[in-house]
Amino acid sequence: MIEINELHKSYQTGANSLHVLKGINFSVKEGEMVSIMGSSGSGKSTFLNILGMLDEADEGTYFLDGKPIRNLNEKVAAKYRNQFLGFIFQSFNLINYKTALDNVALPLYYQGVKRAERTEKAMHYLEKVGLSQWATHLPNQLSGGQKQRVAIARALASDPKVLLADEPTGALDTKTSYEVMELIQKINDEGKTILLVTHEDDIAHMTKRIVNLKDGLIIDDSIVTQVRADEAQRKAAAHV
Amino acid sequence: MFKKDRWIEIIEVFNANPFRTFLTAFGVFWGIFILVVLLALTTGLRNGVSKDFGDFATNSMFMWGQGTSKPYKGLPKGRRVQFKLEDAAVLKDKLPQLKFVSPKGQLGGYNGANNVTRNEKTGAFTVSGDYPEYIEQQPMDITAGRFINYSDINEKRKGVVIGDGVVSSLFDVGEDPIGDYIKINGVNFMVIGTFLSPSSSGGNAEEEANTIYVPFTTFNQVFNRGDNVGWFAITAHDGTSITELKPRILEIMREQRTIDPTDERAIGNFDRSEAFGRVTGLFDILKFVGFFVGGLILASGMVGIINILLISVKERTNEIGVRRALGASPWNIRGQIIQESLTLTIISGMTGIAAGAGVIWLMNYALSQSGPVDNFANPSVNIFVVVIALIILIISGISAGLIPAVRATQMKPVDALKTE
Ligand SMILES: Nc1ncnc2c1ncn2[C@@H]1O[C@H](COP(=O)(O)OP(=O)(O)O)[C@@H](O)[C@H]1O
Ligand SMILES: [Mg+2]
């Protein structure tokens, strides 16, 4: 699904150059659930943004579902983002003047899906994240966890190949975090490929593979036994 | 993509910040509204003043004799200058560029002593001796009968053409004046025509309405004027300016009347064309000022809309980043922003034009209720000007959208997303 070879990325700030990614080799197969870990500033977000075609690498090759991602014009990039990728952000990034339903329907709008069908599909995904009763609410009428669920529904709406989540639980408390992770696990159970950036160990262990970034390189990449979020939550509740 | 969906998106954006939407729209509305009203006001002033100027042929002058200010060829200073009928022929002969040289004689005057009677009724009217051409210089609306013709002139017929003011003073309602007789200074004249002084005669309308036209030859005979001429009304052919001919005309007349060629005072004249030109020139300046001021206000409205759109797009940078992450192409984003600004400019511009038209309508309505007002009539705006203003609106609407739209799509999506 994802093939990365010798990926480099530097940021130019004035006269200084910050070499953030120094030759990343990485691949993900369909259906995997991978977490990318590392200390703050280690380049996790930079890496994920390049995977998500929101940013461009300086060097290296990147294949997404067999297609080379290199020097695409914005129009093609927009199409690929729409078809192949679903984004989940730490700060949710919902459009605040659109209802939950309209937010979820937005990728379908850009796909050219007709309104009636869009509404129907968006409703289906809202149901899937358990928020069908909140369809007509605006984001500011929703809790953090609910907002992230809407964002997840939106990311799923265009039925992308890969879900990319940058610290999806970063703005949520533990309980809500686990609920969101439970949902993400469920989506992965259905076969969706998921890449998730986190700096929290417990969240990382809820995925099936952990990749560790340090000084611009992958220093560790290992398969782990997945901790189910619902069990973790039960355990945490028992502790209290 | 789907047009209707795009419109729904745009309406959502407008509703997301109604105050800003209103402010943006108001700048344009106000600009075009002021432009339309200013232009209508200047047109109204111009129309009003032109109306007061009457509708006498523009390319004309009047000329009359005064006292000489210099002795000449043994004749003393202070001698009264008297024009003669032969002068008309000489002028026309020497200056073929002249279309009409109408000798005129005048008796009494409106507001003067009573000089006309019919049965028990009397009135004070302007009695004017004229040639048939005069109606070409001073248009009048013949309501019954006819104007003076050459048979009247040649046979010195005692026929008169009278204005509506004369009719209403001397005749009862429903009476037909044609064929009836009136007495001027005791002499009987038959009414051969009536006229309505054109309402556009403005300030002179009332005097016009109270005028009696008599064939010039009859006038001179009956009132013992010999071959004297009171004054001349001279009109040049189209394409020659009466103002340019004026020195030649005066030169010929000085020669005719044995006046020192350098005596500027002996012959009085009023150059209608020049006076008209001065007034219209003033109004050209006024119109230019109207355009300039209105245009500036419109331009500042446009700068306002660009500014507000720039701010709003900056505020929406994060949202634009999100939309791009979800698969919006740059043209999709640009198209939407341009359509937003176009919609806003066109709607507010049209509203401005409509409001301006409403004010013009109100002014006209007030005028029609109050009756004619000095120096102001029929305020209006050239439709061509409105169309140009609309085109300017549309072009600036597109650029107002394009500038922020291009800015919003030039950065990488990731940078847009990082902007809060
Ligand atoms: N647009 C940018 N310009 C300059 N430096 C940047 C930019 N984005 C990120 N960086 C720097 O690159 C490094 C990696 O950032 P990031 O990928 O966000 O790290 P992480 O997500 O692991 O915390 C950080 O030191 C950060 O300051
Ligand atoms: Mg980060």
XYZ file of C-alpha atoms and ligand atoms in Angstrom:
688
model
C 0.000 0.000 0.000
C 2.787 2.424 0.980
C 6.378 2.187 -0.230
C 8.929 4.740 0.955
C 12.598 4.756 -0.017
C 15.413 7.004 1.194
C 13.082 9.871 2.045
C 14.698 13.179 3.002
C 13.176 16.407 4.190
C 14.767 19.637 5.409
C 13.243 22.904 6.501
C 14.834 26.177 5.531
C 14.524 28.827 8.186
C 16.461 31.879 7.143
C 20.085 30.901 6.707
C 19.676 27.697 8.716
C 18.646 24.367 7.326
C 16.999 21.796 9.591
C 17.387 18.254 8.297
C 14.270 16.574 9.759
C 14.049 13.299 7.824
C 17.400 11.758 6.901
C 16.649 8.784 4.725
C 13.506 6.944 5.736
C 12.788 3.484 4.371
C 9.332 2.264 5.196
C 6.500 0.202 3.848
C 2.947 -0.592 4.887
C 0.760 -3.392 3.600
C -2.979 -3.259 3.202
C -4.915 -3.720 6.424
C -2.039 -2.817 8.714
C -2.411 -0.548 11.699
C 0.855 1.260 12.388
C 1.795 3.828 14.973
C 4.666 6.235 14.492
C 6.338 7.207 17.734
C 9.108 9.554 18.735
C 9.826 12.474 20.962
C 8.418 15.860 20.219
C 10.127 17.454 17.223
C 11.421 14.134 15.922
C 9.612 14.645 12.614
C 6.550 12.438 13.062
C 4.125 15.012 11.738
C 6.458 15.962 8.907
C 6.595 12.309 7.896
C 2.842 11.811 8.078
C 2.181 15.003 6.118
C 4.441 13.801 3.338
C 2.586 10.478 3.317
C -0.638 12.471 3.148
C 0.600 14.590 0.246
C 0.052 17.726 2.300
C 3.812 18.316 2.123
C 6.540 17.293 -0.275
C 9.766 15.383 0.325
C 13.077 16.739 -0.930
C 14.444 13.369 -1.964
C 13.422 9.726 -2.103
C 10.612 7.770 -3.687
C 7.062 7.283 -2.506
C 4.523 4.884 -3.980
C 0.938 4.966 -2.793
C -1.140 1.978 -3.921
C 1.426 1.474 -6.690
C 1.306 5.066 -7.926
C 4.440 7.214 -7.818
C 3.876 10.340 -5.742
C 6.302 12.847 -7.090
C 5.914 16.312 -8.576
C 2.166 15.939 -8.931
C 0.283 19.004 -9.953
C -2.187 20.278 -7.365
C -5.197 19.056 -9.277
C -3.990 15.424 -9.353
C -2.767 15.681 -5.774
C -6.216 16.881 -4.729
C -7.814 13.915 -6.488
C -5.422 11.433 -4.863
C -5.991 12.948 -1.423
C -9.690 12.629 -1.967
C -9.645 9.061 -3.227
C -6.768 7.439 -1.332
C -6.462 9.290 1.946
C -8.533 10.152 4.960
C -7.173 12.593 7.532
C -7.784 12.785 11.246
C -6.184 15.738 13.035
C -5.367 16.405 16.638
C -7.398 19.628 16.528
C -10.255 17.937 14.613
C -10.281 20.626 11.909
C -14.024 20.582 11.436
C -15.537 23.498 9.541
C -17.267 25.395 12.299
C -20.211 26.768 10.332
C -21.163 23.396 8.886
C -23.266 20.817 10.675
C -21.789 17.454 11.601
C -23.549 15.914 8.621
C -22.286 18.553 6.164
C -18.757 18.175 7.510
C -18.888 14.458 6.873
C -20.349 15.012 3.421
C -17.611 17.435 2.343
C -15.177 14.874 0.817
C -18.101 13.482 -1.156
C -18.887 16.977 -2.423
C -15.365 17.241 -3.766
C -15.791 13.785 -5.270
C -18.775 15.041 -7.246
C -21.352 12.882 -5.509
C -24.914 14.169 -5.828
C -26.486 15.803 -2.820
C -29.046 13.146 -1.923
C -26.511 10.378 -2.147
C -24.008 12.452 -0.222
C -26.416 12.982 2.638
C -27.287 9.318 2.732
C -23.643 8.207 2.795
C -22.659 10.844 5.337
C -25.532 9.730 7.559
C -24.329 6.147 7.279
C -20.870 7.091 8.522
C -22.277 9.256 11.297
C -24.259 6.225 12.423
C -21.105 4.169 12.301
C -19.402 6.523 14.782
C -22.576 6.611 16.871
C -23.554 10.206 16.239
C -26.592 9.994 13.991
C -28.661 11.977 16.500
C -26.108 14.796 16.326
C -26.209 15.156 12.553
C -27.640 18.669 12.533
C -25.442 19.999 15.329
C -22.644 22.444 14.736
C -19.138 21.480 15.930
C -19.240 23.928 18.850
C -22.252 22.064 20.203
C -20.242 18.833 20.413
C -17.742 17.538 22.987
C -14.110 16.875 22.036
C -14.708 13.158 21.680
C -17.782 13.746 19.548
C -15.878 16.182 17.334
C -13.170 13.602 16.753
C -15.804 11.002 15.899
C -17.285 13.385 13.330
C -13.771 13.865 11.952
C -13.335 10.097 11.757
C -16.648 9.743 9.947
C -15.519 12.457 7.544
C -12.197 10.691 6.949
C -14.080 7.492 6.153
C -16.705 9.102 3.955
C -14.801 8.936 0.691
C -13.837 5.313 1.472
C -10.076 5.998 1.273
C -7.334 3.353 1.071
C -5.433 4.734 4.041
C -6.419 6.635 7.173
C -3.787 9.054 8.458
C -4.184 10.297 12.013
C -1.835 12.820 13.627
C -2.188 12.496 17.405
C -5.923 11.834 17.138
C -6.228 11.555 20.920
C -3.821 14.394 21.731
C -6.587 16.778 22.734
C -8.739 14.225 24.574
C -8.781 12.852 28.121
C -7.870 9.202 28.699
C -11.385 7.831 28.781
C -12.414 9.620 25.584
C -9.075 8.704 24.009
C -9.775 5.046 24.578
C -13.254 5.359 23.138
C -11.856 6.984 20.012
C -9.171 4.293 19.782
C -11.818 1.636 20.124
C -13.563 3.122 17.111
C -10.333 3.305 15.117
C -9.555 -0.317 15.989
C -12.989 -1.329 14.786
C -12.375 0.423 11.483
C -9.074 -1.402 11.152
C -10.803 -4.694 11.966
C -12.913 -4.078 8.880
C -9.720 -3.979 6.836
C -8.834 -0.312 6.542
C -5.118 0.543 6.551
C -4.345 3.013 9.349
C -1.258 5.092 10.178
C -1.295 6.930 13.438
C 1.165 9.343 15.000
C 1.352 9.430 18.783
C 3.824 10.021 21.528
C 1.782 8.092 24.076
C 2.852 4.506 24.756
C -0.597 3.169 25.667
C -2.105 4.535 22.457
C 0.778 3.119 20.388
C 0.199 -0.326 21.889
C -3.352 -0.290 20.661
C -1.949 -0.553 17.121
C -0.342 -3.649 15.650
C 3.054 -2.226 14.752
C 5.186 0.524 16.259
C 7.727 2.539 14.283
C 10.150 4.654 16.312
C 11.607 7.844 14.868
C 14.750 9.456 16.257
C 17.100 12.028 14.783
C 15.407 11.720 11.425
C 15.762 7.971 11.131
C 13.671 4.907 11.986
C 15.515 3.335 14.894
C 12.988 0.623 15.624
C 10.138 -1.015 13.717
C 8.405 -3.920 15.434
C 5.159 -5.848 15.437
C 3.354 -5.696 18.801
C 0.426 -7.516 20.337
C -2.543 -5.209 20.023
C -4.113 -4.053 23.273
C -7.848 -3.696 22.717
C -9.031 -0.271 23.763
C -12.251 -1.520 25.370
C -10.269 -3.892 27.619
C -7.778 -1.174 28.533
C -10.652 1.027 29.484
C -12.228 -1.646 31.647
C -8.900 -2.176 33.379
C -8.428 1.545 33.944
C -11.944 1.770 35.368
C -11.194 -1.137 37.710
C -8.091 0.674 39.011
C -10.126 3.654 40.080
C -19.233 20.531 -10.423
C -22.830 20.916 -9.314
C -23.847 24.521 -9.566
C -26.501 24.352 -6.891
C -24.081 22.821 -4.382
C -21.632 25.605 -5.020
C -24.357 28.138 -4.297
C -25.254 26.373 -1.076
C -21.581 26.477 -0.070
C -21.449 30.210 -0.827
C -24.595 31.016 1.101
C -23.167 29.050 4.050
C -20.003 31.135 3.898
C -22.017 34.380 3.798
C -24.092 33.238 6.738
C -21.014 32.155 8.672
C -20.126 35.821 9.160
C -23.121 37.958 8.309
C -21.646 41.178 9.661
C -18.578 40.911 7.488
C -20.721 39.989 4.503
C -22.820 43.072 5.129
C -19.785 45.355 5.495
C -18.260 44.067 2.300
C -21.473 44.514 0.388
C -22.127 47.933 1.854
C -18.902 49.437 0.503
C -19.877 48.596 -3.036
C -23.514 49.500 -2.515
C -22.608 52.921 -1.178
C -20.062 53.615 -3.904
C -22.387 52.957 -6.793
C -25.344 54.562 -5.053
C -23.439 57.827 -4.565
C -22.153 57.661 -8.145
C -25.657 57.282 -9.588
C -27.164 59.980 -7.372
C -24.319 62.437 -8.045
C -24.638 61.958 -11.785
C -28.415 62.312 -11.607
C -28.030 65.558 -9.650
C -25.595 67.051 -12.139
C -27.853 66.012 -15.017
C -30.818 67.540 -13.200
C -28.953 70.825 -12.737
C -27.869 70.829 -16.351
C -31.369 70.059 -17.599
C -32.819 72.719 -15.337
C -30.447 75.432 -16.498
C -30.783 74.463 -20.176
C -34.527 74.619 -19.724
C -34.353 78.090 -18.240
C -32.303 78.949 -21.272
C -35.323 78.289 -23.433
C -35.334 76.506 -26.726
C -34.395 79.383 -28.991
C -31.970 78.132 -31.678
C -28.635 77.828 -29.930
C -26.360 78.990 -32.733
C -27.895 82.477 -32.611
C -27.306 86.041 -31.536
C -29.434 89.117 -30.961
C -28.298 92.564 -32.006
C -29.731 96.007 -31.333
C -28.758 99.632 -31.747
C -27.468 101.757 -28.858
C -25.810 105.168 -28.677
C -22.467 105.800 -30.400
C -19.520 106.398 -28.086
C -17.299 108.065 -30.689
C -17.897 110.818 -33.259
C -17.476 109.584 -36.831
C -17.467 111.258 -40.272
C -18.825 114.476 -38.855
C -21.558 112.720 -36.911
C -21.579 113.442 -33.197
C -20.954 111.127 -30.302
C -24.064 109.891 -28.478
C -26.107 109.518 -31.640
C -28.798 106.823 -31.508
C -28.169 103.913 -33.854
C -31.211 102.882 -35.880
C -31.143 99.605 -37.863
C -32.924 99.540 -41.239
C -34.667 96.742 -43.143
C -32.049 96.846 -45.927
C -29.392 95.754 -43.369
C -30.874 92.282 -43.333
C -30.360 91.807 -47.071
C -26.819 93.182 -46.884
C -25.917 90.811 -44.045
C -27.347 87.781 -45.825
C -25.623 88.804 -49.028
C -22.193 89.308 -47.500
C -22.393 86.359 -45.108
C -23.980 83.347 -46.795
C -23.129 81.321 -43.664
C -26.095 82.997 -42.007
C -29.241 80.915 -42.058
C -31.699 83.499 -40.766
C -31.473 87.246 -40.299
C -34.832 88.163 -38.823
C -35.687 91.842 -38.452
C -37.899 92.416 -35.461
C -39.990 95.241 -34.115
C -41.550 95.414 -30.706
C -44.346 97.354 -29.136
C -45.349 97.615 -25.525
C -44.613 94.721 -23.353
C -45.966 92.187 -21.028
C -46.371 93.859 -17.620
C -46.532 97.234 -19.393
C -49.514 99.469 -20.041
C -52.682 97.944 -21.478
C -52.365 98.052 -25.236
C -54.773 95.399 -26.498
C -58.553 95.224 -26.220
C -61.342 92.938 -27.325
C -64.871 94.018 -26.486
C -64.788 94.671 -22.745
C -61.534 92.824 -22.158
C -58.132 94.465 -22.108
C -54.564 93.351 -21.510
C -50.899 94.317 -21.689
C -49.023 92.173 -24.170
C -45.785 92.104 -26.078
C -46.546 92.913 -29.711
C -43.824 91.695 -31.987
C -43.358 92.393 -35.705
C -41.857 89.350 -37.363
C -40.957 87.505 -40.533
C -42.127 83.914 -41.153
C -38.620 82.535 -40.484
C -38.836 83.540 -36.868
C -40.713 80.358 -35.944
C -37.663 78.380 -37.068
C -35.538 80.285 -34.580
C -38.032 80.271 -31.752
C -39.934 76.983 -31.962
C -43.544 77.282 -30.904
C -46.398 74.869 -30.900
C -49.148 76.186 -33.250
C -52.387 74.941 -31.662
C -54.803 76.392 -34.235
C -54.542 78.265 -37.527
C -51.009 79.061 -38.714
C -47.983 81.264 -38.212
C -47.228 84.384 -40.306
C -46.460 83.660 -43.990
C -45.072 85.669 -46.903
C -48.493 86.590 -48.275
C -49.114 88.344 -44.946
C -45.774 90.122 -45.346
C -46.266 91.100 -48.981
C -49.876 92.206 -48.629
C -49.290 93.727 -45.202
C -52.296 91.822 -43.865
C -53.644 92.676 -40.459
C -53.454 89.185 -39.042
C -52.011 88.143 -35.695
C -50.766 84.951 -34.082
C -51.402 84.981 -30.325
C -50.026 83.021 -27.388
C -52.115 80.950 -24.980
C -51.795 83.667 -22.348
C -53.368 86.192 -24.725
C -56.133 83.704 -25.574
C -57.052 83.148 -21.940
C -57.003 86.897 -21.157
C -59.102 88.057 -24.088
C -61.371 85.104 -24.838
C -63.830 83.116 -22.781
C -63.338 79.413 -22.260
C -64.618 77.498 -25.294
C -64.556 80.538 -27.579
C -62.672 80.012 -30.843
C -60.277 82.956 -31.365
C -59.497 82.123 -35.017
C -61.167 84.608 -37.350
C -62.092 86.891 -34.450
C -60.691 90.407 -34.048
C -58.597 92.129 -31.406
C -57.564 95.810 -31.206
C -53.918 96.741 -30.797
C -53.480 100.431 -30.008
C -56.897 100.927 -31.538
C -56.188 99.074 -34.777
C -58.197 95.945 -35.633
C -56.339 92.688 -36.306
C -57.770 89.282 -37.154
C -56.507 86.273 -35.224
C -55.004 83.813 -37.752
C -53.260 81.447 -35.345
C -52.718 80.526 -31.726
C -49.693 78.901 -30.153
C -48.691 77.242 -26.949
C -45.368 78.451 -25.687
C -43.298 75.291 -25.186
C -43.029 74.474 -21.514
C -39.301 74.076 -22.014
C -39.046 77.812 -22.593
C -38.423 77.954 -18.878
C -38.132 81.451 -17.434
C -39.404 83.076 -20.619
C -42.452 80.869 -20.916
C -44.825 83.315 -19.316
C -43.696 86.221 -21.467
C -43.854 83.995 -24.547
C -47.421 83.033 -23.748
C -48.352 86.705 -23.626
C -46.912 87.605 -27.012
C -48.745 88.663 -30.170
C -46.964 88.142 -33.500
C -47.776 90.591 -36.285
C -46.359 90.442 -39.847
C -43.297 92.711 -39.823
C -44.414 94.845 -42.780
C -47.869 95.350 -41.301
C -46.300 96.215 -37.959
C -44.057 98.913 -39.460
C -46.895 100.416 -41.483
C -49.539 100.407 -38.768
C -47.242 101.701 -36.053
C -45.406 104.167 -38.305
C -41.981 102.627 -38.149
C -41.060 103.252 -41.770
C -38.270 100.770 -42.600
C -36.832 100.788 -39.079
C -35.830 97.574 -37.407
C -35.907 97.237 -33.621
C -33.437 94.418 -33.440
C -32.176 91.401 -35.337
C -32.352 87.733 -34.412
C -29.562 86.063 -36.363
C -28.919 82.330 -36.686
C -25.936 80.761 -38.470
C -26.048 77.555 -40.483
C -25.062 74.384 -38.650
C -21.341 73.899 -38.860
C -20.524 77.621 -38.638
C -20.262 79.202 -35.264
C -22.207 82.397 -34.714
C -19.553 83.419 -32.214
C -16.912 83.327 -34.950
C -19.142 85.271 -37.367
C -20.082 87.895 -34.805
C -17.101 90.284 -35.418
C -17.839 90.276 -39.165
C -21.541 90.935 -38.564
C -20.780 93.857 -36.280
C -18.208 95.197 -38.745
C -20.738 95.146 -41.594
C -23.369 96.773 -39.425
C -21.006 99.577 -38.360
C -20.272 100.255 -42.008
C -24.002 100.184 -42.837
C -24.846 102.590 -40.023
C -21.805 104.852 -40.427
C -20.245 104.058 -37.093
C -16.562 104.318 -36.177
C -15.146 100.793 -36.799
C -13.588 100.894 -33.318
C -16.817 101.917 -31.559
C -17.614 98.839 -29.516
C -20.560 100.383 -27.682
C -22.722 101.517 -30.573
C -24.243 98.120 -31.241
C -25.411 95.871 -28.447
C -25.504 92.137 -28.838
C -26.173 88.946 -26.974
C -24.387 85.844 -28.207
C -26.640 82.988 -27.237
C -24.235 80.331 -28.391
C -21.411 81.717 -26.298
C -23.582 82.114 -23.227
C -24.973 78.640 -23.713
C -21.471 77.299 -24.189
C -20.329 78.920 -20.960
C -23.143 77.298 -19.044
C -22.764 73.883 -20.660
C -19.002 74.154 -20.149
C -19.639 74.707 -16.466
C -21.851 71.654 -16.439
C -19.259 69.581 -18.232
C -16.935 70.418 -15.347
C -19.666 69.599 -12.843
C -20.335 66.296 -14.585
C -16.647 65.491 -14.552
C -16.531 66.238 -10.826
C -19.553 63.981 -10.379
C -17.812 61.160 -12.219
C -14.565 61.767 -10.398
C -16.006 61.906 -6.903
C -18.435 59.048 -7.574
C -15.658 57.015 -9.167
C -13.374 57.594 -6.178
C -16.080 56.505 -3.750
C -16.709 53.439 -5.887
C -12.987 52.707 -6.012
C -12.682 52.977 -2.251
C -15.599 50.571 -1.978
C -13.648 48.204 -4.197
C -10.461 48.549 -2.175
C -12.622 47.834 0.853
C -14.012 44.661 -0.644
C -10.533 43.418 -1.599
C -9.255 44.239 1.852
C -12.101 42.497 3.641
C -11.808 39.489 1.364
C -8.072 39.323 2.015
C -8.697 39.361 5.753
C -11.482 36.846 5.463
C -9.420 34.496 3.327
C -6.569 34.817 5.795
C -8.974 33.902 8.575
C -10.188 31.053 6.439
C -6.709 29.794 5.544
C -7.035 26.895 7.950
C -10.436 26.037 6.523
C -8.994 26.178 3.023
C -6.226 23.818 4.190
C -8.868 21.413 5.508
C -10.818 21.592 2.260
C -7.669 20.853 0.287
C -6.842 17.898 2.542
C -10.316 16.573 1.790
C -9.680 16.832 -1.928
C -10.595 20.342 -3.067
C -8.565 21.306 -6.120
C -7.052 24.803 -6.274
C -9.542 25.836 -8.944
C -12.364 24.614 -6.827
C -11.209 26.877 -3.993
C -10.442 29.815 -6.294
C -13.680 29.386 -8.176
C -15.633 29.481 -4.973
C -13.907 32.597 -3.617
C -14.270 34.394 -6.949
C -17.919 33.417 -7.153
C -18.407 34.641 -3.601
C -16.962 38.054 -4.337
C -18.732 38.317 -7.685
C -22.044 37.487 -6.080
C -21.429 40.016 -3.364
C -20.341 42.817 -5.714
C -23.074 42.206 -8.241
C -25.866 41.940 -5.698
C -24.714 44.949 -3.719
C -23.939 46.876 -6.911
C -27.371 46.144 -8.345
C -28.941 47.135 -5.052
C -26.942 50.362 -5.176
C -28.110 51.061 -8.719
C -31.683 50.230 -7.778
C -31.529 52.477 -4.708
C -30.036 55.241 -6.855
C -32.852 54.757 -9.365
C -35.298 54.911 -6.479
C -33.867 58.236 -5.337
C -34.078 59.554 -8.910
C -37.687 58.422 -9.065
C -38.390 60.171 -5.758
C -36.787 63.382 -7.007
C -38.876 63.252 -10.176
C -41.981 62.471 -8.170
C -41.314 65.425 -5.854
C -40.750 67.645 -8.883
C -43.997 66.519 -10.468
C -45.815 67.239 -7.208
C -44.249 70.632 -6.552
C -44.208 71.818 -10.139
C -41.105 73.125 -11.916
C -38.198 74.204 -9.751
C -35.594 76.770 -10.779
C -32.394 75.357 -12.225
C -33.366 71.731 -11.663
C -35.306 69.424 -13.953
C -35.586 65.805 -14.935
C -32.657 64.250 -13.016
C -31.579 61.088 -14.791
C -28.626 58.802 -15.395
C -27.355 57.639 -18.721
C -28.008 53.895 -19.007
C -24.629 53.590 -20.734
C -22.938 54.977 -17.633
C -24.795 52.448 -15.488
C -23.694 49.599 -17.743
C -20.070 50.764 -17.581
C -20.323 50.986 -13.792
C -21.693 47.434 -13.721
C -18.839 46.179 -15.888
C -16.344 47.899 -13.592
C -18.117 46.231 -10.662
C -17.868 42.814 -12.248
C -14.214 43.224 -13.147
C -13.329 44.441 -9.691
C -15.454 41.676 -8.208
C -13.378 39.120 -10.071
C -10.088 40.698 -9.053
C -11.309 41.179 -5.492
C -11.829 37.423 -5.421
C -8.813 36.428 -7.449
C -6.170 38.119 -5.307
C -7.030 36.338 -2.041
C -7.945 33.154 -3.893
C -4.538 32.865 -5.498
C -2.890 33.644 -2.176
C -4.930 30.945 -0.473
C -4.011 28.230 -2.942
C -0.357 29.060 -3.458
C 0.831 27.722 -0.124
C 1.230 24.022 0.628
C -1.831 22.485 2.308
C 0.254 21.713 5.378
C 1.135 25.390 5.849
C -2.492 26.374 5.411
C -3.470 23.820 8.067
C -0.889 25.186 10.494
C -2.386 28.676 10.282
C -4.814 29.286 13.085
N 7.273 24.596 8.364
C 8.346 24.391 9.124
N 9.406 25.236 9.001
C 10.499 25.063 9.769
N 10.648 24.077 10.650
C 9.654 23.199 10.813
C 8.458 23.328 10.066
N 7.605 22.309 10.412
C 8.272 21.599 11.355
N 9.489 22.130 11.591
C 10.495 21.601 12.513
O 10.764 20.283 12.124
C 10.907 19.471 13.268
C 9.932 18.311 13.194
O 8.648 18.780 13.377
P 7.387 17.841 13.461
O 7.410 16.943 12.276
O 6.191 18.663 13.654
O 7.701 17.016 14.763
P 6.753 16.121 15.647
O 5.448 15.992 14.978
O 7.477 14.806 15.752
O 6.667 16.764 16.973
C 10.674 20.349 14.474
O 11.932 20.737 14.990
C 9.973 21.529 13.941
O 10.300 22.690 14.639
Mg 3.514 16.551 15.589
